[in-house]
XYZ file of N, CA and C in Angstrom:
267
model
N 60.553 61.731 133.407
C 60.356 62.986 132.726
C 60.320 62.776 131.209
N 61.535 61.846 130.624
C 61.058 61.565 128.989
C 59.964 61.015 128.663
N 59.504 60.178 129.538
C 57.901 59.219 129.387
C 56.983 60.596 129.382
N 57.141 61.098 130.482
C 55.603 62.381 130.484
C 56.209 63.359 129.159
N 57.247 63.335 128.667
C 57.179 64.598 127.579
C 57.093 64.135 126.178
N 57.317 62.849 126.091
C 56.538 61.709 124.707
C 55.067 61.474 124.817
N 54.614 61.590 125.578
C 52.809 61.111 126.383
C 52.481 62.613 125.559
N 52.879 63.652 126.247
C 52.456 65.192 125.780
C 52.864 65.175 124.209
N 53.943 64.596 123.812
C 53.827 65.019 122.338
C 53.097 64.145 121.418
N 52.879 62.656 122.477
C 51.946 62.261 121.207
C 50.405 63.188 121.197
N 49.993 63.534 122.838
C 48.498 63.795 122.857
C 48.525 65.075 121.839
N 49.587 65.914 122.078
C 49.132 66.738 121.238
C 49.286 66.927 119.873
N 49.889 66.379 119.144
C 50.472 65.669 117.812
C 48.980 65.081 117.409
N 48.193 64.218 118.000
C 46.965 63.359 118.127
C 46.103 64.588 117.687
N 45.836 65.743 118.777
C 45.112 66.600 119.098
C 44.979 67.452 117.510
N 46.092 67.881 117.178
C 46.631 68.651 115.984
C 45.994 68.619 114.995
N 46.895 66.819 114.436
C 45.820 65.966 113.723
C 44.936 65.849 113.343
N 43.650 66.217 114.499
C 42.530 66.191 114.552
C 41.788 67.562 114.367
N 42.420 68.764 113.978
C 42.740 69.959 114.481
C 41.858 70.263 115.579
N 41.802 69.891 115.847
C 41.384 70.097 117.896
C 42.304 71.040 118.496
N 41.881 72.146 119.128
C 42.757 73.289 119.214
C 43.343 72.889 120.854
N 44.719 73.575 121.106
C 45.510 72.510 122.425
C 45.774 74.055 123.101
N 45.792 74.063 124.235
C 46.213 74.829 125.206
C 47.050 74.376 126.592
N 48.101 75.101 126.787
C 49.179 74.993 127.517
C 49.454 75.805 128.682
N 49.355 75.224 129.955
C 49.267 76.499 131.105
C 50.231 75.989 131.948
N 50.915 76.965 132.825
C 52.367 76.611 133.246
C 51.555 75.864 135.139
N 52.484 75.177 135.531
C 51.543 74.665 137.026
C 51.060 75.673 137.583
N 52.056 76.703 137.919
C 51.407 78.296 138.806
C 50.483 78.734 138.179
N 50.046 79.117 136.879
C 49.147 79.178 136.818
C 48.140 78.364 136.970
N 47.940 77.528 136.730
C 47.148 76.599 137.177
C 46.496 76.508 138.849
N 47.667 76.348 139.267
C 47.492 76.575 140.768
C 46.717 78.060 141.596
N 47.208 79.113 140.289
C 46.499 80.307 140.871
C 45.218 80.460 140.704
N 44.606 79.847 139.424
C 43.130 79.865 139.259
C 42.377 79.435 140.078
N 42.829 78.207 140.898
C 42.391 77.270 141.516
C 42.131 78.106 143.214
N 43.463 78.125 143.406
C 43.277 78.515 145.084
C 43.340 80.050 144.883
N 44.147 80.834 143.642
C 44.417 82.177 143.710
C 45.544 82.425 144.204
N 46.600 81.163 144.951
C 48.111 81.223 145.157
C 48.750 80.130 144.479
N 49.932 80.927 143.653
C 50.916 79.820 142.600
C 51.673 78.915 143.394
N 51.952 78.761 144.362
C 52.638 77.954 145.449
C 51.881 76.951 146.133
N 50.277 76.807 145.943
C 49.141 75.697 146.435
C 49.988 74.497 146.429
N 50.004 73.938 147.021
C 50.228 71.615 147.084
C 48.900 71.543 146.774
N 49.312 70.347 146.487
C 48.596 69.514 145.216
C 47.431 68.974 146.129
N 47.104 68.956 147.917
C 46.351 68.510 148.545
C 45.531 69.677 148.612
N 45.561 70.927 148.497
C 45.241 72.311 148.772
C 44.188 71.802 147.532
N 44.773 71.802 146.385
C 44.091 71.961 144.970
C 43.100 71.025 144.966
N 43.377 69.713 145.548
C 42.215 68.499 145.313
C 41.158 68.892 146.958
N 41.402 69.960 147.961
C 40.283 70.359 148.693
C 39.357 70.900 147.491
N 40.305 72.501 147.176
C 39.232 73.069 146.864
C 38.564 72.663 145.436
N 39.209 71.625 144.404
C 38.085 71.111 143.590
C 37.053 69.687 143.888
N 37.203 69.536 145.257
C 36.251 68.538 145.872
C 34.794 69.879 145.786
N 35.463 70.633 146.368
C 34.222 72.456 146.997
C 34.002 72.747 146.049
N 34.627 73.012 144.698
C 33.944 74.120 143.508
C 33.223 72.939 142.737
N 33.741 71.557 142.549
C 33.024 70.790 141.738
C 32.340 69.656 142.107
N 31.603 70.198 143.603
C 30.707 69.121 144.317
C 31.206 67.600 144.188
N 32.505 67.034 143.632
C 32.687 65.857 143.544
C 33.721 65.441 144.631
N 33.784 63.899 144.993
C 34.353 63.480 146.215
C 35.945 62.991 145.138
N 36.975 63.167 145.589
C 38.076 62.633 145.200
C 38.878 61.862 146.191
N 39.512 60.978 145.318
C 40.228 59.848 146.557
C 42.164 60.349 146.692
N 42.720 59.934 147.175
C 44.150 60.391 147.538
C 44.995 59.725 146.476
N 44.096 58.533 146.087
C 45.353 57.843 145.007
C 45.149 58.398 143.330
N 43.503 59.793 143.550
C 43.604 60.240 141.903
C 44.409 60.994 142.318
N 45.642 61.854 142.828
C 45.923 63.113 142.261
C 46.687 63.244 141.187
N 46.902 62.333 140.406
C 47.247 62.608 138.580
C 45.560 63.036 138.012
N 44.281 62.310 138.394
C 43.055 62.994 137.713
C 43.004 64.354 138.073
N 43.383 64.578 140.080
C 43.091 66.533 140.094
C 43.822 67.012 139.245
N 44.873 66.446 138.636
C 46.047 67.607 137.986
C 45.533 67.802 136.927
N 44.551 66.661 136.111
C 44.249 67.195 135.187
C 42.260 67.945 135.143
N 41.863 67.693 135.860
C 40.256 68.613 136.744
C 40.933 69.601 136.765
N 42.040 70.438 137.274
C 42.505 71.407 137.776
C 42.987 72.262 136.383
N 43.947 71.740 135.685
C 43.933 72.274 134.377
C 42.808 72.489 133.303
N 41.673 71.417 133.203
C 40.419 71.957 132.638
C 39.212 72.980 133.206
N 39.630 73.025 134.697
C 38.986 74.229 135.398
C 39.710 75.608 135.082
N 40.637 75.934 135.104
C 41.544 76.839 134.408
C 41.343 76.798 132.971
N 41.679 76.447 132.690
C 41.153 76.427 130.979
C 39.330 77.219 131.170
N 38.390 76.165 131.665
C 37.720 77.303 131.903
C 37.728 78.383 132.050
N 38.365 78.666 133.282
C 38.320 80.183 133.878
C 38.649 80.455 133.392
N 39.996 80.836 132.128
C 40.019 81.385 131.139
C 40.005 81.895 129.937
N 38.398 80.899 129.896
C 37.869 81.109 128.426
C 36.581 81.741 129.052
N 36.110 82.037 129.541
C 35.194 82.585 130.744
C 35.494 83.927 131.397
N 36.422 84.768 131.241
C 36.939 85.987 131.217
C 38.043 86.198 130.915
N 37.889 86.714 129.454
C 39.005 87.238 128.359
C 39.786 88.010 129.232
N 39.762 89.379 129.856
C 40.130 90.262 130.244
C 41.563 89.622 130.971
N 40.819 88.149 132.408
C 42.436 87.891 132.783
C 42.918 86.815 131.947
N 42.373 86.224 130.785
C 42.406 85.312 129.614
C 44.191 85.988 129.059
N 43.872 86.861 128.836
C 44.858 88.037 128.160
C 46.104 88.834 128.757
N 46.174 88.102 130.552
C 47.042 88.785 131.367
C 47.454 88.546 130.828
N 49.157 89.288 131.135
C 51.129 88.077 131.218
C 51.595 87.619 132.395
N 50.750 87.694 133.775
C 51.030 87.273 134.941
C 50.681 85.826 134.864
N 51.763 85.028 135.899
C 51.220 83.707 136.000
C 51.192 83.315 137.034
């Protein structure tokens, strides 16, 4: 857990830097964009972005779905402000 929360502060420290603008989404959300339930497993999430993003994924990326899954969300919510702007997650 200290390794992944030094990794996050350099990327985004990096990101900053660069002023490259950073966005932060909690897993449930993430998970809800994806399947539409905050409680999805992580095998649920790498079906349905095999289906929305025509690509084949293997069992040993699921650190890449986690992050496909967060830039699909990020999509979806730069792609309609309206739930861009909920407070539900």
């Amino acid at each position: 857990m200290l390794k992944l929360g030094r990794a996050q502060g350099a990327a985004i420290s990096a990101a900053l830097n660069q002023s490259v603008q950073v966005f932060e989404y909690a897993p449930r959300k993430i998970k809800q964009s994806i399947t539409g339930h905050g409680d999805s497993s992580k095998e649920q999430i790498a079906n349905l972005l095999q289906y929305i993003l025509k690509v084949e994924l293997k069992p040993e990326s699921m650190d890449a779905t986690d992050g496909l899954a967060a830039a699909l969300c990020h999509f979806y919510q730069m792609c309609n402000p309206v739930k861009a702007g909920s407070s539900k997650n």
